[in-house]
């Protein structure tokens, strides 16, 4: 290992180039992953962070938060299904709102405070009480629109403004800023903004549920659908992936990121192939004087790991800097879990790339050190 | 050291080339042998077989109490690390290690402890007149200094046998003579056995004995040379 470290220390120029190449790809991957996570959170936050195990949709709504509609009167029946611990409600109204400055796209979401579906990450202020009129919990992204606690937000088409009493995190819905109001307020806003829906009576798009401890979510979901006959109940993770474009968006980003990792592996493999070729003579001498293949391969592996770790650190730093200067309208999110998994993937690809030169190292004949061939 | 009836054939059938033919050598401790012959005569092949770098087609090599040719490749590698010292043609030092590190690297390769290796390295650097140059990289050393580092590396594990391949190939006559004299003196002062392959007949006077090789066959009539 001492030789491998000395080589990196005293042949810095060569190693800067490989660290730079890895850093560039890591930067690219982290930015892509940040955008992917940002888009995912922006699209799915309202469902994902609602502390529910499953969502009950109307069967003809085909798992869509826009198409589905269920009468509020179904709630007690769902509550009575064995295995159901708690039921909430989600009503979604995609519209435009303003809070003084420019109007913005808003998802006004009706919910039952303290029940499933309510956004869990309160970062400032307080939550509305059940049935409390004229108050709203806003997604923290609205701070970038200049919204503060105590401000009045106006839903375009509604007669009364609503007052912001708290901020929640990761609660956006279909990339729109979310405004969470008690379901009674939502019902009134919906009828004002979409008067044509008044004749449909009191309805919501879905009922988020939590199941009893130890109960099987799939079994409870099937029981709800059997009892009501007009519902399709799916787990929350299935519901998230059923949101329009989410699965396609995830698979597209995953494919790009995977391809970038293949490039990391290829870059490392090519680099070590060239270095091994260049060092053939030197490796033959070391083998002749008694260096084992294990000793030499450990050196290659250590160098690959150091190069990839340094490359990752530099790439991470660059991505972090970019994150600081990106405008808030770009949906980017650098998540620790993603950073850790990408770090492990980078190191694994570095090791795999280095392993491609193992055979070359093993095949070097120590006898070539004699006779001036080395 | 005994080389018993060693033959090395490359290839098979009508394309077979006999690089060594029934070569036998007996070498005592404290004996420095020169192996001379023209290019392609088989001297490097013989050195490779003696050093455990090349398996003979038939015959055996015994160094001390070990029959080298019966060991596995892995065991031969370990044997070379601990019991054979090599000085190669050219300088062949690791270019990014200092003079001292080129010698202490043997602590990582052989079974010798780091402490013992470092102690022997410092002794050798002093004996070889390299103490002041110990922290220099090979590119900062003269040709003679590099070859002295290579000699130090060959001796640092206190091996039984030193194998030297054309040590003067990259040096002028004066420097070449100095290096071979130094090599002979280091080998003899430690009571080691040494074999030097050379095509430079002026160097054989510093060895105890000269063997000539031609077309893979050791020639009769090689006489002990005057010790240098």
PDB file of C-alpha atoms in Angstrom, chain A residues 47-204:
ATOM      1  CA  UNK A  47     -49.097  11.947  -0.931  1.00  0.00           C
ATOM      2  CA  UNK A  48     -45.733  10.646   0.243  1.00  0.00           C
ATOM      3  CA  UNK A  49     -45.493  12.698   3.423  1.00  0.00           C
ATOM      4  CA  UNK A  50     -49.089  12.334   4.511  1.00  0.00           C
ATOM      5  CA  UNK A  51     -48.452   9.615   7.102  1.00  0.00           C
ATOM      6  CA  UNK A  52     -50.813   7.117   5.466  1.00  0.00           C
ATOM      7  CA  UNK A  53     -50.502   3.428   4.609  1.00  0.00           C
ATOM      8  CA  UNK A  54     -52.951   3.425   1.709  1.00  0.00           C
ATOM      9  CA  UNK A  55     -55.303   5.631  -0.296  1.00  0.00           C
ATOM     10  CA  UNK A  56     -58.881   4.870  -1.225  1.00  0.00           C
ATOM     11  CA  UNK A  57     -59.812   6.151  -4.698  1.00  0.00           C
ATOM     12  CA  UNK A  58     -63.051   5.834  -6.624  1.00  0.00           C
ATOM     13  CA  UNK A  59     -62.756   2.882  -8.976  1.00  0.00           C
ATOM     14  CA  UNK A  60     -63.440   5.024 -12.057  1.00  0.00           C
ATOM     15  CA  UNK A  61     -60.799   7.569 -10.961  1.00  0.00           C
ATOM     16  CA  UNK A  62     -58.048   5.103 -11.935  1.00  0.00           C
ATOM     17  CA  UNK A  63     -55.752   6.164  -9.104  1.00  0.00           C
ATOM     18  CA  UNK A  64     -55.779   9.797 -10.152  1.00  0.00           C
ATOM     19  CA  UNK A  65     -55.981  12.619  -7.623  1.00  0.00           C
ATOM     20  CA  UNK A  66     -57.743  14.669 -10.284  1.00  0.00           C
ATOM     21  CA  UNK A  67     -60.213  12.111 -11.713  1.00  0.00           C
ATOM     22  CA  UNK A  68     -61.169  10.321  -8.501  1.00  0.00           C
ATOM     23  CA  UNK A  69     -64.161  11.527  -6.459  1.00  0.00           C
ATOM     24  CA  UNK A  70     -65.758   9.899  -3.430  1.00  0.00           C
ATOM     25  CA  UNK A  71     -68.603  11.267  -1.292  1.00  0.00           C
ATOM     26  CA  UNK A  72     -67.501  12.409   2.149  1.00  0.00           C
ATOM     27  CA  UNK A  73     -70.309  10.245   3.514  1.00  0.00           C
ATOM     28  CA  UNK A  74     -68.250   7.132   2.674  1.00  0.00           C
ATOM     29  CA  UNK A  75     -65.791   7.988   5.449  1.00  0.00           C
ATOM     30  CA  UNK A  76     -67.622   6.274   8.365  1.00  0.00           C
ATOM     31  CA  UNK A  77     -68.085   3.097   6.305  1.00  0.00           C
ATOM     32  CA  UNK A  78     -64.324   2.961   5.579  1.00  0.00           C
ATOM     33  CA  UNK A  79     -63.599   3.658   9.237  1.00  0.00           C
ATOM     34  CA  UNK A  80     -65.691   0.625  10.142  1.00  0.00           C
ATOM     35  CA  UNK A  81     -63.724  -1.839   8.013  1.00  0.00           C
ATOM     36  CA  UNK A  82     -61.714  -4.202  10.264  1.00  0.00           C
ATOM     37  CA  UNK A  83     -57.997  -3.298  10.307  1.00  0.00           C
ATOM     38  CA  UNK A  84     -58.566   0.407   9.581  1.00  0.00           C
ATOM     39  CA  UNK A  85     -57.037   2.462  12.390  1.00  0.00           C
ATOM     40  CA  UNK A  86     -57.712   5.974  11.129  1.00  0.00           C
ATOM     41  CA  UNK A  87     -59.128   7.705   8.081  1.00  0.00           C
ATOM     42  CA  UNK A  88     -58.415  11.176   6.673  1.00  0.00           C
ATOM     43  CA  UNK A  89     -59.521  12.955   3.521  1.00  0.00           C
ATOM     44  CA  UNK A  90     -57.794  14.552   0.546  1.00  0.00           C
ATOM     45  CA  UNK A  91     -59.524  16.996  -1.737  1.00  0.00           C
ATOM     46  CA  UNK A  92     -57.400  18.549  -4.449  1.00  0.00           C
ATOM     47  CA  UNK A  93     -58.189  21.795  -6.242  1.00  0.00           C
ATOM     48  CA  UNK A  94     -55.583  22.847  -8.817  1.00  0.00           C
ATOM     49  CA  UNK A  95     -55.919  26.587  -9.277  1.00  0.00           C
ATOM     50  CA  UNK A  96     -54.136  29.914  -9.030  1.00  0.00           C
ATOM     51  CA  UNK A  97     -53.483  31.877  -5.868  1.00  0.00           C
ATOM     52  CA  UNK A  98     -51.731  35.067  -4.877  1.00  0.00           C
ATOM     53  CA  UNK A  99     -50.262  36.431  -1.710  1.00  0.00           C
ATOM     54  CA  UNK A 100     -49.453  39.982  -2.619  1.00  0.00           C
ATOM     55  CA  UNK A 101     -46.881  39.575  -5.346  1.00  0.00           C
ATOM     56  CA  UNK A 102     -47.159  37.473  -8.512  1.00  0.00           C
ATOM     57  CA  UNK A 103     -49.946  34.866  -8.723  1.00  0.00           C
ATOM     58  CA  UNK A 104     -48.660  31.284  -8.499  1.00  0.00           C
ATOM     59  CA  UNK A 105     -49.904  27.784  -9.372  1.00  0.00           C
ATOM     60  CA  UNK A 106     -51.448  26.333  -6.281  1.00  0.00           C
ATOM     61  CA  UNK A 107     -52.830  22.997  -5.195  1.00  0.00           C
ATOM     62  CA  UNK A 108     -55.423  23.796  -2.557  1.00  0.00           C
ATOM     63  CA  UNK A 109     -55.723  20.596  -0.567  1.00  0.00           C
ATOM     64  CA  UNK A 110     -58.511  19.841   1.820  1.00  0.00           C
ATOM     65  CA  UNK A 111     -57.603  17.565   4.708  1.00  0.00           C
ATOM     66  CA  UNK A 112     -58.731  16.618   8.207  1.00  0.00           C
ATOM     67  CA  UNK A 113     -56.183  18.021  10.681  1.00  0.00           C
ATOM     68  CA  UNK A 114     -54.734  15.325  12.927  1.00  0.00           C
ATOM     69  CA  UNK A 115     -55.692  12.457  10.594  1.00  0.00           C
ATOM     70  CA  UNK A 116     -53.921  10.572   7.762  1.00  0.00           C
ATOM     71  CA  UNK A 117     -53.134  12.715   4.734  1.00  0.00           C
ATOM     72  CA  UNK A 118     -52.062  15.712   6.801  1.00  0.00           C
ATOM     73  CA  UNK A 119     -48.485  16.815   5.902  1.00  0.00           C
ATOM     74  CA  UNK A 120     -46.206  15.610   8.700  1.00  0.00           C
ATOM     75  CA  UNK A 121     -43.283  18.033   8.543  1.00  0.00           C
ATOM     76  CA  UNK A 122     -44.429  21.244  10.223  1.00  0.00           C
ATOM     77  CA  UNK A 123     -41.440  23.630  10.089  1.00  0.00           C
ATOM     78  CA  UNK A 124     -42.965  26.855  11.381  1.00  0.00           C
ATOM     79  CA  UNK A 125     -46.185  28.164  12.961  1.00  0.00           C
ATOM     80  CA  UNK A 126     -49.091  25.870  13.859  1.00  0.00           C
ATOM     81  CA  UNK A 127     -51.605  23.529  12.276  1.00  0.00           C
ATOM     82  CA  UNK A 128     -55.256  24.501  11.699  1.00  0.00           C
ATOM     83  CA  UNK A 129     -57.854  23.019  14.051  1.00  0.00           C
ATOM     84  CA  UNK A 130     -60.552  20.709  12.681  1.00  0.00           C
ATOM     85  CA  UNK A 131     -63.219  22.942  11.119  1.00  0.00           C
ATOM     86  CA  UNK A 132     -61.261  26.160  11.783  1.00  0.00           C
ATOM     87  CA  UNK A 133     -62.347  28.547   9.031  1.00  0.00           C
ATOM     88  CA  UNK A 134     -60.152  30.902   6.980  1.00  0.00           C
ATOM     89  CA  UNK A 135     -56.746  29.456   7.875  1.00  0.00           C
ATOM     90  CA  UNK A 136     -54.158  27.692   5.725  1.00  0.00           C
ATOM     91  CA  UNK A 137     -50.990  25.696   6.142  1.00  0.00           C
ATOM     92  CA  UNK A 138     -48.613  26.602   3.290  1.00  0.00           C
ATOM     93  CA  UNK A 139     -45.740  24.619   1.766  1.00  0.00           C
ATOM     94  CA  UNK A 140     -42.421  26.133   2.766  1.00  0.00           C
ATOM     95  CA  UNK A 141     -41.596  26.689  -0.940  1.00  0.00           C
ATOM     96  CA  UNK A 142     -44.057  29.600  -0.829  1.00  0.00           C
ATOM     97  CA  UNK A 143     -41.614  31.564   1.303  1.00  0.00           C
ATOM     98  CA  UNK A 144     -39.735  32.112  -1.972  1.00  0.00           C
ATOM     99  CA  UNK A 145     -42.922  33.833  -3.254  1.00  0.00           C
ATOM    100  CA  UNK A 146     -42.660  36.229  -0.296  1.00  0.00           C
ATOM    101  CA  UNK A 147     -45.348  34.537   1.819  1.00  0.00           C
ATOM    102  CA  UNK A 148     -44.979  34.759   5.623  1.00  0.00           C
ATOM    103  CA  UNK A 149     -47.020  33.572   8.599  1.00  0.00           C
ATOM    104  CA  UNK A 150     -49.958  35.910   9.127  1.00  0.00           C
ATOM    105  CA  UNK A 151     -50.161  36.847   5.422  1.00  0.00           C
ATOM    106  CA  UNK A 152     -53.471  36.611   3.623  1.00  0.00           C
ATOM    107  CA  UNK A 153     -53.525  34.363   0.557  1.00  0.00           C
ATOM    108  CA  UNK A 154     -56.216  34.766  -2.056  1.00  0.00           C
ATOM    109  CA  UNK A 155     -57.475  31.886  -4.161  1.00  0.00           C
ATOM    110  CA  UNK A 156     -58.422  33.356  -7.536  1.00  0.00           C
ATOM    111  CA  UNK A 157     -62.227  33.199  -7.759  1.00  0.00           C
ATOM    112  CA  UNK A 158     -62.792  32.965  -3.993  1.00  0.00           C
ATOM    113  CA  UNK A 159     -64.500  35.783  -2.111  1.00  0.00           C
ATOM    114  CA  UNK A 160     -62.580  35.538   1.184  1.00  0.00           C
ATOM    115  CA  UNK A 161     -58.820  35.410   1.665  1.00  0.00           C
ATOM    116  CA  UNK A 162     -57.285  32.756   3.919  1.00  0.00           C
ATOM    117  CA  UNK A 163     -54.609  33.446   6.518  1.00  0.00           C
ATOM    118  CA  UNK A 164     -51.316  31.532   6.630  1.00  0.00           C
ATOM    119  CA  UNK A 165     -50.810  30.034  10.116  1.00  0.00           C
ATOM    120  CA  UNK A 166     -47.926  27.628   9.468  1.00  0.00           C
ATOM    121  CA  UNK A 167     -45.451  26.177   7.002  1.00  0.00           C
ATOM    122  CA  UNK A 168     -44.925  22.518   6.127  1.00  0.00           C
ATOM    123  CA  UNK A 169     -42.125  20.881   4.187  1.00  0.00           C
ATOM    124  CA  UNK A 170     -42.155  18.416   1.244  1.00  0.00           C
ATOM    125  CA  UNK A 171     -45.877  18.743   0.704  1.00  0.00           C
ATOM    126  CA  UNK A 172     -46.065  19.974  -2.909  1.00  0.00           C
ATOM    127  CA  UNK A 173     -48.537  18.359  -5.249  1.00  0.00           C
ATOM    128  CA  UNK A 174     -47.953  17.774  -8.980  1.00  0.00           C
ATOM    129  CA  UNK A 175     -45.215  20.475  -8.901  1.00  0.00           C
ATOM    130  CA  UNK A 176     -47.662  23.114  -7.626  1.00  0.00           C
ATOM    131  CA  UNK A 177     -47.259  24.943  -4.302  1.00  0.00           C
ATOM    132  CA  UNK A 178     -49.670  23.420  -1.840  1.00  0.00           C
ATOM    133  CA  UNK A 179     -52.069  25.230   0.468  1.00  0.00           C
ATOM    134  CA  UNK A 180     -53.568  22.935   3.111  1.00  0.00           C
ATOM    135  CA  UNK A 181     -56.960  23.889   4.460  1.00  0.00           C
ATOM    136  CA  UNK A 182     -59.472  21.972   6.624  1.00  0.00           C
ATOM    137  CA  UNK A 183     -61.812  19.979   4.423  1.00  0.00           C
ATOM    138  CA  UNK A 184     -64.812  22.233   5.249  1.00  0.00           C
ATOM    139  CA  UNK A 185     -62.927  25.316   4.019  1.00  0.00           C
ATOM    140  CA  UNK A 186     -61.849  23.363   0.949  1.00  0.00           C
ATOM    141  CA  UNK A 187     -65.440  22.409   0.156  1.00  0.00           C
ATOM    142  CA  UNK A 188     -66.497  26.088   0.289  1.00  0.00           C
ATOM    143  CA  UNK A 189     -63.504  27.202  -1.840  1.00  0.00           C
ATOM    144  CA  UNK A 190     -64.181  24.478  -4.406  1.00  0.00           C
ATOM    145  CA  UNK A 191     -67.773  25.530  -4.881  1.00  0.00           C
ATOM    146  CA  UNK A 192     -66.688  29.188  -5.303  1.00  0.00           C
ATOM    147  CA  UNK A 193     -63.827  28.465  -7.703  1.00  0.00           C
ATOM    148  CA  UNK A 194     -65.536  25.587  -9.597  1.00  0.00           C
ATOM    149  CA  UNK A 195     -69.261  26.331  -9.245  1.00  0.00           C
ATOM    150  CA  UNK A 196     -70.050  23.540 -11.698  1.00  0.00           C
ATOM    151  CA  UNK A 197     -69.020  21.015  -9.014  1.00  0.00           C
ATOM    152  CA  UNK A 198     -71.615  22.269  -6.530  1.00  0.00           C
ATOM    153  CA  UNK A 199     -74.253  19.835  -7.787  1.00  0.00           C
ATOM    154  CA  UNK A 200     -71.985  16.891  -6.943  1.00  0.00           C
ATOM    155  CA  UNK A 201     -72.413  17.473  -3.200  1.00  0.00           C
ATOM    156  CA  UNK A 202     -69.695  17.006  -0.591  1.00  0.00           C
ATOM    157  CA  UNK A 203     -66.877  14.925  -2.021  1.00  0.00           C
ATOM    158  CA  UNK A 204     -63.120  14.488  -1.811  1.00  0.00           C
TER     159      UNK A 204
END
